[in-house]
Coordinates of C-alpha atoms in Angstrom, one line a residue:
M672 CA 76.3 142.8 127.6
S673 CA 74.0 144.8 125.4
E674 CA 73.0 142.2 122.8
Q675 CA 71.6 138.7 123.3
V676 CA 70.2 136.7 120.4
R677 CA 67.8 133.7 120.7
T678 CA 67.6 131.1 117.9
D679 CA 66.7 127.4 117.4
L680 CA 70.2 126.4 116.1
V681 CA 73.5 128.2 116.3
V682 CA 76.3 126.9 114.1
V683 CA 80.0 127.5 114.8
G684 CA 81.7 127.5 111.4
A685 CA 80.9 128.3 107.8
G686 CA 82.4 125.3 105.9
I687 CA 80.4 122.4 104.2
A688 CA 79.2 120.8 107.4
G689 CA 78.1 124.0 109.2
L690 CA 76.3 125.6 106.1
T691 CA 74.7 122.2 105.1
A692 CA 73.3 121.9 108.6
A693 CA 72.1 125.5 108.6
L694 CA 70.4 125.2 105.1
A695 CA 68.7 121.8 106.0
A696 CA 67.5 123.2 109.4
A697 CA 66.2 126.4 108.0
G698 CA 64.5 124.5 105.2
R699 CA 62.5 122.8 107.9
G700 CA 61.5 126.1 109.5
L701 CA 64.1 126.5 112.2
S702 CA 65.6 129.8 113.0
V703 CA 69.4 129.5 112.4
T704 CA 72.4 131.7 113.2
V705 CA 75.9 131.0 111.8
L706 CA 79.1 132.3 113.3
T707 CA 82.3 132.4 111.4
K708 CA 85.8 133.8 112.4
G709 CA 86.4 134.9 108.9
Q710 CA 83.9 136.1 106.3
A711 CA 81.5 133.7 104.7
G712 CA 81.4 135.4 101.4
A713 CA 85.1 136.7 101.3
R714 CA 86.1 138.1 98.0
A715 CA 88.1 136.0 95.5
G716 CA 91.8 136.2 95.9
S717 CA 91.8 136.8 99.6
E718 CA 92.5 134.0 102.1
Q719 CA 89.3 132.1 102.8
S720 CA 88.3 131.0 106.3
T721 CA 87.3 127.4 105.7
S722 CA 89.2 124.2 104.9
T723 CA 86.2 123.3 102.6
F724 CA 87.3 126.1 100.2
Y725 CA 90.8 124.7 99.8
A726 CA 89.6 121.0 99.2
Q727 CA 90.9 120.2 95.7
G728 CA 90.3 116.5 94.9
G729 CA 86.5 116.2 95.3
I730 CA 83.9 114.1 96.9
A731 CA 84.1 110.3 97.2
V732 CA 80.5 109.2 96.4
V733 CA 78.9 106.0 95.0
D734 CA 76.5 106.5 92.2
P735 CA 73.7 103.9 92.7
D736 CA 73.6 103.2 88.9
D737 CA 77.3 102.6 88.6
G738 CA 77.8 98.9 87.6
I739 CA 81.3 98.7 89.0
D740 CA 81.4 100.7 92.3
S741 CA 79.1 100.0 95.4
V742 CA 78.7 101.3 98.9
P743 CA 80.3 97.9 100.2
L744 CA 83.3 98.6 98.1
H745 CA 83.6 102.1 99.3
L746 CA 83.3 100.8 102.8
A747 CA 86.0 98.2 102.3
D748 CA 88.4 100.9 101.1
T749 CA 87.5 103.2 103.9
V750 CA 88.1 100.5 106.5
A751 CA 91.4 99.5 104.9
A752 CA 92.6 103.1 105.2
G753 CA 91.4 103.5 108.7
A754 CA 94.0 101.0 110.0
G755 CA 91.8 99.0 112.2
L756 CA 89.9 101.9 113.9
T757 CA 87.1 102.7 111.4
D758 CA 83.8 101.9 112.8
A759 CA 82.1 100.0 110.0
G760 CA 78.8 100.0 111.6
A761 CA 78.8 103.8 111.9
S762 CA 80.5 104.4 108.5
E763 CA 78.2 102.4 106.3
P764 CA 75.2 104.8 106.7
I765 CA 77.3 107.8 106.1
L766 CA 78.5 106.4 102.8
A767 CA 75.2 105.1 101.8
D768 CA 73.6 108.6 102.3
G769 CA 76.2 110.2 100.1
W770 CA 74.4 110.2 96.8
D771 CA 71.3 111.8 98.4
A772 CA 73.4 114.4 100.1
V773 CA 75.2 115.3 96.8
T774 CA 71.9 115.5 95.0
Q775 CA 70.7 118.0 97.7
L776 CA 73.9 119.9 97.2
V777 CA 73.3 120.1 93.4
G778 CA 69.9 121.4 94.3
W779 CA 71.5 124.2 96.2
G780 CA 73.4 125.2 93.2
A781 CA 76.6 123.2 93.1
G782 CA 77.9 121.9 89.8
F783 CA 80.3 119.1 89.1
D784 CA 82.4 118.4 86.0
A785 CA 80.4 116.1 83.6
D786 CA 80.7 114.4 80.2
A787 CA 78.5 115.2 77.2
S788 CA 75.7 112.9 78.5
G789 CA 75.6 114.7 81.9
R790 CA 77.2 112.0 84.0
F791 CA 79.8 113.2 86.5
L792 CA 83.4 112.7 85.6
R793 CA 85.4 110.8 88.2
T794 CA 89.0 110.6 89.3
R795 CA 90.8 108.2 91.5
E796 CA 92.8 109.0 94.6
G797 CA 95.0 107.1 97.2
G798 CA 93.3 104.2 98.8
H799 CA 90.4 104.0 96.4
S800 CA 90.0 100.8 94.3
V801 CA 88.0 102.5 91.6
R802 CA 87.5 106.0 90.1
R803 CA 84.7 107.3 92.4
I804 CA 85.7 111.0 93.2
I805 CA 83.5 113.6 91.6
H806 CA 85.1 117.0 91.1
A807 CA 84.3 120.6 90.0
G808 CA 86.5 123.0 88.0
G809 CA 89.1 120.3 87.7
D810 CA 90.7 120.7 91.1
A811 CA 88.5 123.6 92.5
T812 CA 85.8 121.4 94.1
G813 CA 85.9 122.9 97.5
A814 CA 85.9 126.5 96.2
R815 CA 82.9 125.7 93.9
V816 CA 81.0 124.0 96.8
Q817 CA 81.7 126.7 99.2
R818 CA 80.5 129.3 96.9
A819 CA 77.3 127.4 96.2
L820 CA 76.5 127.0 99.9
V821 CA 77.3 130.7 100.6
E822 CA 75.0 131.8 97.8
A823 CA 72.3 129.5 99.0
V824 CA 72.6 130.8 102.5
A825 CA 72.5 134.4 101.3
G826 CA 69.2 133.6 99.7
S827 CA 67.7 132.3 102.9
A828 CA 66.6 133.7 106.3
I829 CA 69.7 132.4 108.0
E830 CA 71.6 135.0 110.0
V831 CA 75.4 134.9 109.3
I832 CA 77.7 136.8 111.8
D833 CA 81.2 137.3 110.3
H834 CA 84.3 138.0 112.3
A835 CA 82.9 136.2 115.4
C836 CA 85.3 134.2 117.5
V837 CA 83.5 131.9 120.0
T838 CA 84.9 132.1 123.5
Q839 CA 82.8 129.5 125.4
I840 CA 79.8 127.2 125.2
L841 CA 77.1 128.3 127.8
T842 CA 75.5 125.4 129.8
A843 CA 72.6 125.1 132.2
D844 CA 72.0 121.9 134.3
G845 CA 74.5 120.0 132.1
R846 CA 73.0 121.1 128.8
A847 CA 74.4 123.3 126.2
V848 CA 72.2 126.3 125.9
G849 CA 74.0 128.8 123.7
L850 CA 77.5 130.4 123.4
E851 CA 79.4 133.6 123.9
Y852 CA 81.6 135.1 121.2
L853 CA 83.8 138.0 120.7
G854 CA 82.7 140.2 117.7
D855 CA 83.3 143.5 116.2
G856 CA 81.1 145.1 118.9
G857 CA 82.6 143.1 121.9
R858 CA 81.3 140.2 123.8
R859 CA 77.9 138.9 122.7
V860 CA 75.6 136.0 123.5
V861 CA 73.5 133.6 121.4
H862 CA 71.0 131.5 123.3
A863 CA 69.9 128.3 121.3
S864 CA 68.1 125.0 121.7
A865 CA 71.0 123.4 119.9
V866 CA 74.6 124.3 119.5
L867 CA 76.5 122.8 116.5
L868 CA 80.3 122.8 116.4
A869 CA 81.5 122.7 112.8
A870 CA 84.7 124.7 113.4
G871 CA 87.1 122.5 111.4
G872 CA 90.5 121.3 112.6
M873 CA 93.8 122.4 114.0
G874 CA 96.4 122.4 111.3
H875 CA 98.0 125.6 112.8
M876 CA 99.2 123.5 115.7
Y877 CA 102.1 122.9 113.3
S878 CA 104.5 125.3 111.5
A879 CA 103.3 124.4 108.0
T880 CA 99.8 123.2 107.0
T881 CA 97.3 123.0 104.2
N882 CA 94.7 124.7 106.4
P883 CA 93.6 128.3 106.5
A884 CA 94.7 130.6 109.3
G885 CA 91.5 129.9 111.4
A886 CA 92.2 126.2 112.0
T887 CA 93.3 126.7 115.5
G888 CA 91.6 123.8 117.3
D889 CA 88.7 126.0 118.4
G890 CA 86.0 123.3 118.3
I891 CA 88.1 120.7 120.1
A892 CA 88.9 123.3 122.9
L893 CA 85.4 124.5 123.2
A894 CA 84.0 121.0 123.4
L895 CA 86.5 120.0 126.1
R896 CA 85.8 123.0 128.2
A897 CA 82.0 122.2 127.9
G898 CA 82.6 118.7 129.3
A899 CA 82.4 116.7 125.9
H900 CA 84.4 113.6 125.1
V901 CA 87.0 113.3 122.4
A902 CA 88.7 110.4 120.8
D903 CA 91.5 109.5 118.3
L904 CA 93.2 113.0 118.5
E905 CA 96.6 111.4 118.1
F906 CA 95.7 110.7 114.4
I907 CA 96.6 113.9 112.6
Q908 CA 97.0 113.2 108.9
F909 CA 99.9 114.6 107.1
H910 CA 99.2 115.0 103.3
P911 CA 102.1 113.5 101.3
T912 CA 102.2 116.2 98.8
M913 CA 102.2 119.8 100.1
L914 CA 104.2 122.3 97.9
Y915 CA 107.7 122.8 99.3
V916 CA 108.5 126.6 99.7
P917 CA 111.9 127.1 101.6
G918 CA 111.4 128.9 104.9
A919 CA 107.7 129.3 104.6
R920 CA 105.3 129.0 107.7
G921 CA 101.6 128.8 107.9
R922 CA 99.3 127.8 105.0
R923 CA 101.0 126.2 102.1
T924 CA 99.5 125.0 98.8
L925 CA 98.1 121.5 98.6
V926 CA 99.0 119.5 95.6
S927 CA 95.9 117.3 95.2
E928 CA 96.0 113.5 95.5
A929 CA 94.1 113.5 92.2
V930 CA 97.4 114.7 90.5
R931 CA 98.8 111.3 91.2
G932 CA 95.4 109.7 90.3
E933 CA 95.8 111.2 86.9
G934 CA 99.4 110.0 86.4
G935 CA 101.7 112.1 88.6
V936 CA 104.7 110.1 90.0
L937 CA 106.6 110.7 93.2
V938 CA 110.5 110.5 92.7
D939 CA 113.3 111.3 94.9
A940 CA 116.3 113.6 94.1
E941 CA 117.9 110.8 92.1
G942 CA 114.8 110.1 90.0
A943 CA 113.9 106.8 91.8
S944 CA 110.3 106.0 92.6
V945 CA 109.5 107.0 96.2
T946 CA 106.9 104.2 96.8
A947 CA 108.5 101.3 94.8
G948 CA 108.3 98.2 97.0
V949 CA 106.5 100.0 99.9
H950 CA 102.8 99.2 99.0
P951 CA 101.0 97.4 96.3
M952 CA 99.1 100.5 95.4
G953 CA 102.3 102.5 94.9
D954 CA 101.7 106.3 94.8
L955 CA 98.1 105.7 95.4
A956 CA 98.5 103.9 98.8
P957 CA 96.8 105.3 101.8
R958 CA 98.1 108.8 102.8
D959 CA 100.1 107.7 105.9
V960 CA 101.9 105.1 103.8
V961 CA 102.9 107.6 101.2
A962 CA 103.8 110.4 103.7
R963 CA 106.1 108.1 105.4
A964 CA 107.7 107.0 102.1
V965 CA 108.3 110.6 101.1
T966 CA 109.9 111.3 104.5
E967 CA 112.1 108.3 104.2
A968 CA 113.2 109.3 100.7
M969 CA 114.1 112.8 102.1
R970 CA 116.2 111.2 104.8
R971 CA 117.8 108.9 102.4
T972 CA 118.9 111.6 100.0
G973 CA 119.5 114.4 102.4
R974 CA 117.2 116.7 100.4
P975 CA 114.5 118.9 101.9
H976 CA 111.8 117.6 99.5
V977 CA 111.0 115.0 96.9
W978 CA 109.6 115.7 93.3
L979 CA 106.2 115.1 91.9
D980 CA 106.7 114.3 88.2
L981 CA 103.8 115.6 86.1
S982 CA 105.0 114.6 82.6
A983 CA 102.3 112.0 82.1
I984 CA 99.5 114.6 82.6
D985 CA 98.3 116.3 79.5
D986 CA 97.8 120.0 79.9
F987 CA 98.4 120.0 83.6
A988 CA 97.3 123.7 84.1
A989 CA 93.9 123.1 82.6
R990 CA 93.2 120.0 84.6
F991 CA 94.6 121.4 87.9
P992 CA 94.2 125.2 87.8
T993 CA 94.0 125.5 91.5
V994 CA 97.3 123.8 92.0
T995 CA 98.9 125.9 89.2
A996 CA 97.6 129.2 90.7
G997 CA 98.9 128.2 94.1
V998 CA 102.3 127.4 92.8
R999 CA 102.6 130.8 91.2
A1000 CA 101.2 132.6 94.2
S1001 CA 104.0 131.0 96.2
G1002 CA 106.5 132.5 93.9
L1003 CA 107.5 129.3 92.2
E1004 CA 107.0 127.9 88.6
I1005 CA 106.5 124.4 87.2
V1006 CA 109.9 123.6 85.8
D1007 CA 110.6 120.4 83.7
D1008 CA 107.1 119.1 84.6
R1009 CA 108.1 118.6 88.3
L1010 CA 107.0 120.2 91.6
P1011 CA 108.9 120.0 95.0
V1012 CA 106.6 118.6 97.6
V1013 CA 106.8 117.5 101.3
P1014 CA 104.3 116.0 103.7
G1015 CA 102.3 118.7 105.5
A1016 CA 99.8 118.7 108.5
H1017 CA 96.4 118.2 106.8
Y1018 CA 93.3 116.9 108.6
L1019 CA 92.4 115.6 112.0
C1020 CA 91.1 112.1 111.9
G1021 CA 89.5 112.0 115.4
G1022 CA 87.7 114.7 117.2
V1023 CA 84.6 115.3 119.4
V1024 CA 82.9 112.0 119.7
T1025 CA 79.4 111.9 118.2
D1026 CA 76.6 109.5 117.4
S1027 CA 74.9 109.1 114.1
G1028 CA 72.8 112.3 114.7
G1029 CA 75.9 114.5 115.6
R1030 CA 75.1 114.4 119.3
T1031 CA 78.0 114.7 121.7
S1032 CA 78.1 113.6 125.3
V1033 CA 76.8 117.0 126.3
P1034 CA 73.0 117.3 125.6
G1035 CA 72.2 120.0 123.2
L1036 CA 75.8 120.1 121.9
L1037 CA 76.3 118.7 118.4
A1038 CA 79.4 118.4 116.2
A1039 CA 79.9 117.7 112.5
G1040 CA 82.7 118.0 109.9
E1041 CA 86.4 117.7 110.8
V1042 CA 85.9 118.7 114.3
A1043 CA 83.8 115.5 114.9
R1044 CA 84.8 111.8 115.4
T1045 CA 82.0 109.8 113.8
G1046 CA 84.1 106.6 113.4
L1047 CA 84.5 107.0 109.7
H1048 CA 88.1 107.9 109.5
G1049 CA 89.7 105.7 112.1
A1050 CA 93.5 106.0 112.2
N1051 CA 93.7 107.5 108.7
R1052 CA 91.3 109.4 106.4
L1053 CA 90.5 108.0 103.0
A1054 CA 91.0 110.7 100.3
S1055 CA 87.9 112.7 99.6
N1056 CA 85.7 111.2 102.2
S1057 CA 86.0 114.6 104.1
L1058 CA 83.6 116.6 102.1
L1059 CA 81.2 113.6 101.9
E1060 CA 81.2 113.3 105.7
G1061 CA 80.6 117.0 106.0
L1062 CA 77.6 116.9 103.7
V1063 CA 76.0 113.8 105.3
M1064 CA 76.6 114.7 108.9
G1065 CA 75.5 118.3 108.4
R1066 CA 72.2 117.0 107.3
A1067 CA 72.1 114.5 110.2
A1068 CA 72.9 117.3 112.7
A1069 CA 70.1 119.4 111.2
Q1070 CA 67.6 116.6 111.9
T1071 CA 68.8 116.4 115.5
A1072 CA 68.4 120.2 115.8
I1073 CA 64.9 120.0 114.6
E1074 CA 64.1 117.4 117.4
L1075 CA 65.9 119.7 120.1
A1076 CA 64.0 122.7 118.8
A1077 CA 60.9 121.6 120.7
Q1078 CA 62.8 122.5 123.7
P1079 CA 62.9 126.3 124.2
P1080 CA 66.4 127.6 124.7
A1081 CA 67.3 128.1 128.4
T1082 CA 69.4 131.0 129.7
G1083 CA 72.7 130.0 131.2
D1084 CA 74.8 132.1 133.5
L1085 CA 77.6 134.1 131.6
P1086 CA 81.0 133.5 133.4
D1087 CA 83.3 136.4 133.8
L1088 CA 86.0 136.9 131.1
I1089 CA 88.3 133.9 131.6
A1090 CA 92.0 133.4 131.8
A1091 CA 93.4 130.2 130.2
P1092 CA 96.9 128.8 129.6
A1093 CA 98.3 130.0 126.3
C1094 CA 101.7 129.2 124.9
D1095 CA 103.5 131.4 122.5
R1096 CA 102.2 130.2 119.1
T1097 CA 105.6 129.9 117.3
E1098 CA 107.2 128.0 120.2
L1099 CA 104.1 125.6 120.3
Q1100 CA 104.2 125.1 116.5
D1101 CA 107.9 124.4 116.5
A1102 CA 107.7 121.9 119.3
M1103 CA 104.8 120.0 117.8
S1104 CA 106.3 119.9 114.3
A1105 CA 109.6 118.6 115.7
L1106 CA 108.3 116.1 118.2
V1107 CA 104.5 115.4 117.6
A1108 CA 104.4 115.1 113.8
L1109 CA 105.1 112.1 111.8
D1110 CA 107.4 110.5 114.4
R1111 CA 106.8 110.6 118.1
S1112 CA 108.6 109.1 121.2
A1113 CA 108.0 109.0 124.9
D1114 CA 110.9 111.5 125.5
G1115 CA 109.7 113.9 122.8
L1116 CA 106.1 113.8 124.0
A1117 CA 107.2 114.4 127.6
S1118 CA 109.2 117.4 126.5
V1119 CA 106.2 119.0 124.7
A1120 CA 103.8 118.1 127.6
A1121 CA 106.2 120.0 129.9
L1122 CA 106.1 123.0 127.6
L1123 CA 102.3 123.0 127.4
D1124 CA 101.8 122.5 131.2
A1125 CA 104.1 125.5 131.8
A1126 CA 102.0 127.8 129.5
P1127 CA 101.2 131.1 131.3
L1128 CA 97.6 132.2 132.0
R1129 CA 96.3 134.8 129.5
V1130 CA 93.1 136.6 129.7
Q1131 CA 91.2 136.1 126.5
R1132 CA 90.7 139.7 125.3
S1133 CA 91.5 139.2 121.6
V1134 CA 91.1 136.7 118.9
A1135 CA 94.8 135.9 119.1
D1136 CA 94.5 135.2 122.8
I1137 CA 91.5 133.0 122.3
E1138 CA 93.2 131.0 119.4
D1139 CA 96.5 130.6 121.4
A1140 CA 94.6 129.2 124.4
N1141 CA 92.6 126.8 122.1
L1142 CA 95.8 125.7 120.4
T1143 CA 97.3 125.0 123.8
L1144 CA 94.4 123.0 125.1
A1145 CA 94.1 121.1 121.8
A1146 CA 97.8 120.3 121.8
R1147 CA 97.6 119.0 125.4
A1148 CA 94.8 116.5 124.3
V1149 CA 96.8 115.4 121.3
V1150 CA 99.9 114.8 123.4
A1151 CA 98.0 113.0 126.0
A1152 CA 96.3 110.7 123.4
A1153 CA 99.7 110.1 121.6
T1154 CA 101.4 109.3 124.9
A1155 CA 98.7 106.8 125.8
R1156 CA 98.9 105.0 122.5
E1157 CA 102.1 102.9 122.8
E1158 CA 102.0 101.4 119.3
S1159 CA 102.1 102.7 115.7
R1160 CA 99.0 102.7 113.7
G1161 CA 97.8 104.7 110.8
C1162 CA 99.1 108.3 110.9
H1163 CA 100.4 107.8 114.5
H1164 CA 103.9 106.4 114.6
R1165 CA 106.0 105.8 117.7
S1166 CA 109.6 105.3 117.1
D1167 CA 109.8 103.6 120.4
F1168 CA 106.8 101.3 119.7
P1169 CA 107.0 100.7 115.9
G1170 CA 104.7 97.8 115.9
S1171 CA 101.0 97.6 116.0
D1172 CA 98.9 96.0 118.7
A1173 CA 97.0 92.9 117.8
T1174 CA 93.7 94.6 118.9
A1175 CA 92.8 98.0 117.7
A1176 CA 90.9 100.3 120.2
S1177 CA 90.0 103.9 120.5
R1178 CA 90.4 105.8 123.7
L1179 CA 88.1 108.6 125.1
F1180 CA 89.5 111.7 126.8
R1181 CA 87.8 114.6 128.6
L1182 CA 88.9 117.6 130.7
V1183 CA 88.9 116.9 134.4
D1184 CA 90.1 119.5 136.8
D1185 CA 92.0 121.2 134.0
S1186 CA 93.8 118.0 133.0
V1187 CA 93.1 115.9 130.0
A1188 CA 92.2 112.5 131.4
A1189 CA 91.3 109.2 129.9
V1190 CA 87.7 108.0 130.3
S1191 CA 87.1 104.3 130.7
D1192 CA 83.3 104.1 129.8
S1193 CA 82.8 104.3 126.0
G1194 CA 79.0 104.4 126.2
L1195 CA 78.7 108.1 126.9
V1196 CA 77.1 109.6 123.9
R1197 CA 73.4 110.3 124.5
A1198 CA 70.6 112.4 123.2

């Protein structure tokens, strides 16, 4: 081990939550190191490493001067989408801080589409009762935000280490004190007063997803191995409209929910409305409702996709340039104002349990963004709350890191190169897609659990080894949570338990003797 770095805050991940935390902490005088598996400033045209970059719709945020919208109304929509599991007490401060967080983002260089008077233009998406989503470049919001943050970081003293795959969180006396990563020069260590997990989700647990290639459950697996608690992992949101490309695996183009907000209509192979009679909000119902309606239409017609009719949208290519480019990059064209779409694995609703400051149950270990479970999303994410949460909780985690910086980083022992269970990735993805996606059952879950439990040990020598082990552990946690929830709620559906319990409750899990076990005490998050 030839190189060891000491810093106040080390951040795992370079999306909106991680870079917001890094900039906010550095702005208060902390030394900050950011690790990313990809390249923070990857050139245009190449696959980017963060889900932030691919976020199209925008940021759901209330303008305090808006005479129609309000934080209570935004909260009501969020709670409704969360299907009984959104923590209103934890969510209200996140939504209320949104405008200040966006203002700071603009100060870092982000720009949003505006009218002649300078007021942000707004669109509407599924589950929202009013038009409250601000956007940039039409449907290029994530890309514009990512670029602004990367440029702001480049102009700061923050150290960014590209192509760094974290292997483990280092602990001493029960506290996170740093991490080990595999980089271009081999194994390296960063010692820190605070470790922030902002590593995104785990879309590549499935054969087709809207997520970039790096979304392999790294943050969930790292947190579990460090002793942290997770919750609501059974709630994996499937976006209703992912571009259908026959035979494709891996990342596929997302067709933004804003397309339906601007007049796009879902129709089946016979031209009938997909959501008629399903929900009062029709095509703009919460995502789990629309995704299930799309799946039912596919079953009813025997077709592998439904159609998104774009004929009501003027100059679609100008309003949605990102979708248009993605369609063409996939080898397709928009024919007769229609696109073939299917539900696809999108974002995780649960994650590593945190408090309002991003603290996990392991002192010194923080989490923010998709990897974290703040209580905002419940059983189903409300559209465009994701970038908002990343901004707000990135700022909150930075404040916690400032408090922790008063404690000098300790030095933990570095374990030997570990071996961990790791399934063949294609086999794991196919099993999860078939049996742990939109429909689950006891028999299917047991079958996948047996596959995961039989995974052979693999020494983590390469990034692929590390990712496969992380996917395997994260999948075990998802299956354990889905097995325990014997009801259907939000984006978790049990064909053998189609009804919802009268009382909604989240369940905590942790890793105990290499098994993912339920935790009975919920009061475990501490500073």
